[in-house]
PDB file of C-alpha atoms in Angstrom:
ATOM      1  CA  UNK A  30      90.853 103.497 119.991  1.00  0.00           C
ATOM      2  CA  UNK A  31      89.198 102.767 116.992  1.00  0.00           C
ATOM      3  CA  UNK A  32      87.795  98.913 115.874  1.00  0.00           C
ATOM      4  CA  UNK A  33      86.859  98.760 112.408  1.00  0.00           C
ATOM      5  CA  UNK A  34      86.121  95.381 111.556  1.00  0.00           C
ATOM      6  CA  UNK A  35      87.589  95.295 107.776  1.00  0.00           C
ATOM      7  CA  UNK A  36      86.358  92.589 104.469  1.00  0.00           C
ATOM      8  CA  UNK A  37      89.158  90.680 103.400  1.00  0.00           C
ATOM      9  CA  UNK A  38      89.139  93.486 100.030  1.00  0.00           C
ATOM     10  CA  UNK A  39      88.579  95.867 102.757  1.00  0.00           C
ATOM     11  CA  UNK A  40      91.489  95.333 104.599  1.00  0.00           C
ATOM     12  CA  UNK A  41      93.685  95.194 101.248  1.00  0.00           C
ATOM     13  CA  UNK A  42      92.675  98.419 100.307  1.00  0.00           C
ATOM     14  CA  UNK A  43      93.174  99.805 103.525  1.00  0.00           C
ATOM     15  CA  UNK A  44      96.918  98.327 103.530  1.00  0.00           C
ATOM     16  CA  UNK A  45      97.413  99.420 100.092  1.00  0.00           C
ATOM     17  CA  UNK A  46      96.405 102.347 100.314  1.00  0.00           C
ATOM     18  CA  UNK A  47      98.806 103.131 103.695  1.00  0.00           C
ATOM     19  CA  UNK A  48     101.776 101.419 102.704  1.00  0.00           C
ATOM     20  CA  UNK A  49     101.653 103.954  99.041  1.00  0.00           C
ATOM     21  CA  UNK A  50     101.108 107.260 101.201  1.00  0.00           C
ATOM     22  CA  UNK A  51     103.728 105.347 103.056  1.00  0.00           C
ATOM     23  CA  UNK A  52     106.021 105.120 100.305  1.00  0.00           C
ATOM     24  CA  UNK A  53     105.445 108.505  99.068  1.00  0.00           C
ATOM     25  CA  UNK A  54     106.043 110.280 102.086  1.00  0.00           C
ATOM     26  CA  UNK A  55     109.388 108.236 102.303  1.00  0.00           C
ATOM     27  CA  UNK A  56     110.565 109.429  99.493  1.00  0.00           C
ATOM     28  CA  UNK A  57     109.595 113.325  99.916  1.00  0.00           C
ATOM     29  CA  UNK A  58     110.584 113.136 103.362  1.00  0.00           C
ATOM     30  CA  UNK A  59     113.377 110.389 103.560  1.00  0.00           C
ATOM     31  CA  UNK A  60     114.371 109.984 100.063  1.00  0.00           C
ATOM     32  CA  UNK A  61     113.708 106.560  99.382  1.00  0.00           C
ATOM     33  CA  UNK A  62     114.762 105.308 102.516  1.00  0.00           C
ATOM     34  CA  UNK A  63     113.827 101.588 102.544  1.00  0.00           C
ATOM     35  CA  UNK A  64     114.785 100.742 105.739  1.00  0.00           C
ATOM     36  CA  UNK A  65     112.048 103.492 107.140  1.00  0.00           C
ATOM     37  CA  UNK A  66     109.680 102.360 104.992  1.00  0.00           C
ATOM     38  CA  UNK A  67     110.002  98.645 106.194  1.00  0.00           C
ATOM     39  CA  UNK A  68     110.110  99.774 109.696  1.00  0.00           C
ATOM     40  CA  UNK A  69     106.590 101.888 108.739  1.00  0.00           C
ATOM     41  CA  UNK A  70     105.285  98.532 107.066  1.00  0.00           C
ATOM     42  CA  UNK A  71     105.168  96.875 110.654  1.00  0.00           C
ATOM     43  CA  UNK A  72     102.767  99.024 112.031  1.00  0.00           C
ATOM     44  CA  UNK A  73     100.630  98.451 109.285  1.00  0.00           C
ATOM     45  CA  UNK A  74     100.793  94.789 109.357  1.00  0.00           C
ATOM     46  CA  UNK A  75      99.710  94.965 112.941  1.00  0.00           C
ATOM     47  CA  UNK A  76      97.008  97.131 112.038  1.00  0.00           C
ATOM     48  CA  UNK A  77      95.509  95.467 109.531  1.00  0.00           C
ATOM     49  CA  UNK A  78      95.492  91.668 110.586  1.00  0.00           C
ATOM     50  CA  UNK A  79      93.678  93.520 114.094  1.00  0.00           C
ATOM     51  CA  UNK A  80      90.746  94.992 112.153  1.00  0.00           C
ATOM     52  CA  UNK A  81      90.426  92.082 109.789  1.00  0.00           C
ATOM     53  CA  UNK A  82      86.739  90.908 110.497  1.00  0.00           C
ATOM     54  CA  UNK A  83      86.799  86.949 111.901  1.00  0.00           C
ATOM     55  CA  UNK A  84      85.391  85.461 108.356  1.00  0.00           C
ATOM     56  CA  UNK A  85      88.046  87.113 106.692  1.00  0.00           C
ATOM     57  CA  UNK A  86      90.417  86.316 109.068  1.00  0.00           C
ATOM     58  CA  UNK A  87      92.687  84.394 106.649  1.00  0.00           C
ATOM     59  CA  UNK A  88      93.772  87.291 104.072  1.00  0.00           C
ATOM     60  CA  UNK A  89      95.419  89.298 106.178  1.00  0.00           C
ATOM     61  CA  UNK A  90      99.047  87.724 105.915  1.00  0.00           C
ATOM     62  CA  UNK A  91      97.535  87.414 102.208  1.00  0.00           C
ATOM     63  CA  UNK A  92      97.042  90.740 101.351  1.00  0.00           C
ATOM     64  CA  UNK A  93     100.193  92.589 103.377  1.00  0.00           C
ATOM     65  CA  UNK A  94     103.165  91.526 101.350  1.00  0.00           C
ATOM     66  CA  UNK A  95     100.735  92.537  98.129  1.00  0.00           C
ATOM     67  CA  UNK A  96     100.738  96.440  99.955  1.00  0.00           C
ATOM     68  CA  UNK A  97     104.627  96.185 100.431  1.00  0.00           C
ATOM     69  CA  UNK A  98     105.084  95.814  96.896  1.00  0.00           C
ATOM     70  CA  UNK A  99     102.475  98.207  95.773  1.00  0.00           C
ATOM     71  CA  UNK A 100     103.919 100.574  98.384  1.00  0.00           C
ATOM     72  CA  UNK A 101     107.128 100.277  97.374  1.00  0.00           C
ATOM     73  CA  UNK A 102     106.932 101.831  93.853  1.00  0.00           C
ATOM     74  CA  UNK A 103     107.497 105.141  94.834  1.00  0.00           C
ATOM     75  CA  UNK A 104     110.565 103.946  96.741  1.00  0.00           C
ATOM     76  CA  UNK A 105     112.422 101.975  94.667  1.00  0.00           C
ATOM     77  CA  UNK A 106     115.118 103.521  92.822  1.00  0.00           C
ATOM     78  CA  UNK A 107     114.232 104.110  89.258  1.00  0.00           C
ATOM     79  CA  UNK A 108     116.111 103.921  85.650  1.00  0.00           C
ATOM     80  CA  UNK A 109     114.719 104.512  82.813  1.00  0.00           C
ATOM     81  CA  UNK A 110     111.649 103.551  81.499  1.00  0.00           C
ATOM     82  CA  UNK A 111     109.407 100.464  82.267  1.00  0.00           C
ATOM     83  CA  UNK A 112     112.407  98.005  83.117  1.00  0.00           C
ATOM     84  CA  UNK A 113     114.378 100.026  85.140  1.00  0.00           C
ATOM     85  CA  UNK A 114     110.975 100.938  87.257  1.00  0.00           C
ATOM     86  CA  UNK A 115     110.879  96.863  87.235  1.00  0.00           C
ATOM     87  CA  UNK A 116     114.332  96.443  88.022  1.00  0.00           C
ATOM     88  CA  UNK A 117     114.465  98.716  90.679  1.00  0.00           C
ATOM     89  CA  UNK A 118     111.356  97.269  92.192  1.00  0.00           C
ATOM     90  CA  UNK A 119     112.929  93.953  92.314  1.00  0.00           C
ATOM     91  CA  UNK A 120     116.139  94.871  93.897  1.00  0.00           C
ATOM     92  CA  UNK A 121     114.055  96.576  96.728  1.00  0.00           C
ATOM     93  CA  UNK A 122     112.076  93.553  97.217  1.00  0.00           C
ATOM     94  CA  UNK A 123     114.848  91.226  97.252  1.00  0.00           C
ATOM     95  CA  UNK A 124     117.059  93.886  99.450  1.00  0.00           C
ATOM     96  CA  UNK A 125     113.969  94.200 102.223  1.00  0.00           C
ATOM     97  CA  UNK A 126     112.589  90.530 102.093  1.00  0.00           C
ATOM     98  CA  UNK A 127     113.305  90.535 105.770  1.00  0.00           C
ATOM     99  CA  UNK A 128     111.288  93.266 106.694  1.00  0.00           C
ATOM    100  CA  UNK A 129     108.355  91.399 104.037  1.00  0.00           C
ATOM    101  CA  UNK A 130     108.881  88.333 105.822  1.00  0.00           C
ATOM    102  CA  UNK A 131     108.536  90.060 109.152  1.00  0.00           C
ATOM    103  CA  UNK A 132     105.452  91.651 108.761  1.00  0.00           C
ATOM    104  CA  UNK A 133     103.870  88.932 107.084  1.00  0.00           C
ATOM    105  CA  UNK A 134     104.848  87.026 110.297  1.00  0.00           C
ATOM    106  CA  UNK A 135     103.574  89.166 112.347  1.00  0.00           C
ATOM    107  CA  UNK A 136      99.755  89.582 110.622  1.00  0.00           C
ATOM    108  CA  UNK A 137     100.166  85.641 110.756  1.00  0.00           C
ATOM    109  CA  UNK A 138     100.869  84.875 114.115  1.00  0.00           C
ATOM    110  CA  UNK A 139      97.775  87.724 114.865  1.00  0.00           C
ATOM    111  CA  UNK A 140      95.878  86.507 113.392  1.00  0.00           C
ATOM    112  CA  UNK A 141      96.325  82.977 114.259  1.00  0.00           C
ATOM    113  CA  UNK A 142      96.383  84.247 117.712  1.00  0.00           C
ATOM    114  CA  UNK A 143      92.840  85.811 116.784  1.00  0.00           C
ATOM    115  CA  UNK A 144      91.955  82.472 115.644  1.00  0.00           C
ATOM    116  CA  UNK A 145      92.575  80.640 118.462  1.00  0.00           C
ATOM    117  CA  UNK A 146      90.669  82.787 120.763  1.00  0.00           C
ATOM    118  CA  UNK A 147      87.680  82.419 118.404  1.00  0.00           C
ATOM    119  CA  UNK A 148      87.700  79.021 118.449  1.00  0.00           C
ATOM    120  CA  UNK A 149      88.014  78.870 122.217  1.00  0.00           C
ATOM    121  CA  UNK A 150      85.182  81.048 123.517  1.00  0.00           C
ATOM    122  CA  UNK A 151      82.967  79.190 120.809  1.00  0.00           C
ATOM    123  CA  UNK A 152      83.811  75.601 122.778  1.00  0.00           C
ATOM    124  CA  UNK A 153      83.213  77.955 126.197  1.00  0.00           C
ATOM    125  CA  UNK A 154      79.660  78.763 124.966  1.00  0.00           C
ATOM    126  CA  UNK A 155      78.899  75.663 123.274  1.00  0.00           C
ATOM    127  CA  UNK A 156      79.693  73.497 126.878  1.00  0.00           C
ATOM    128  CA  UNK A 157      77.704  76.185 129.274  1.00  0.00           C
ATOM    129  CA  UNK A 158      74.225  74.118 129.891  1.00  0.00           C
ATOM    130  CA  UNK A 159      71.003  75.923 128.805  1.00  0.00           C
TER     131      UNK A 159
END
């Protein structure tokens, strides 16, 4: 198993960049299905607030809703032109806030778990005489 230890830009690319080959394979291979796609978008949220490095620990549940939305342009249903693309876009994000709001609470709770741990083994070493 892989453990890439991520920058906080890192790891926003890295979930921006899944959640659009994400997106686009939903909509070859799905169709715009948005309930696959937020199913896919937990996985990535799980992902990403792992291989977060500890100093960037923080934009993990930052950057992951930021991915869902950039992910979700090739999704969302279109009309035409600029405000339909805008339209459509926010009727997908208002339609799938629960799997946003899932994800994002699952990268939080991570990497507050992560946290925790941290902050732990450092008061383990600090107390060891010598």
């Amino acid at each position: 198993m892989p453990n890439p230890r991520l920058t906080g830009l890192g790891s926003g690319l890295f979930c921006a960049a899944v959640m659009c080959v994400v997106g686009f394979l939903d909509a070859v291979l799905f169709g715009g299905s948005l309930p696959v796609y937020g199913v896919l978008f937990l996985p990535v949220c799980v992902l990403t607030s792992l291989w977060v490095r500890r100093g960037d620990l923080l934009t993990a549940p930052v950057v992951v809703p930021i991915a869902f939305a950039v992910g979700l342009l090739p999704v969302a249903e279109s009309g035409g032109g600029v405000g339909g693309r805008l339209m459509g876009l926010l009727t997908a994000l208002a339609t799938q806030a629960g799997w946003l709001y899932g994800g994002t609470l699952v990268a939080g709770s991570i990497v507050i778990a992560r946290r925790i741990h941290l902050i732990r083994a450092r008061a383990t070493r600090n107390r060891r005489p010598g």
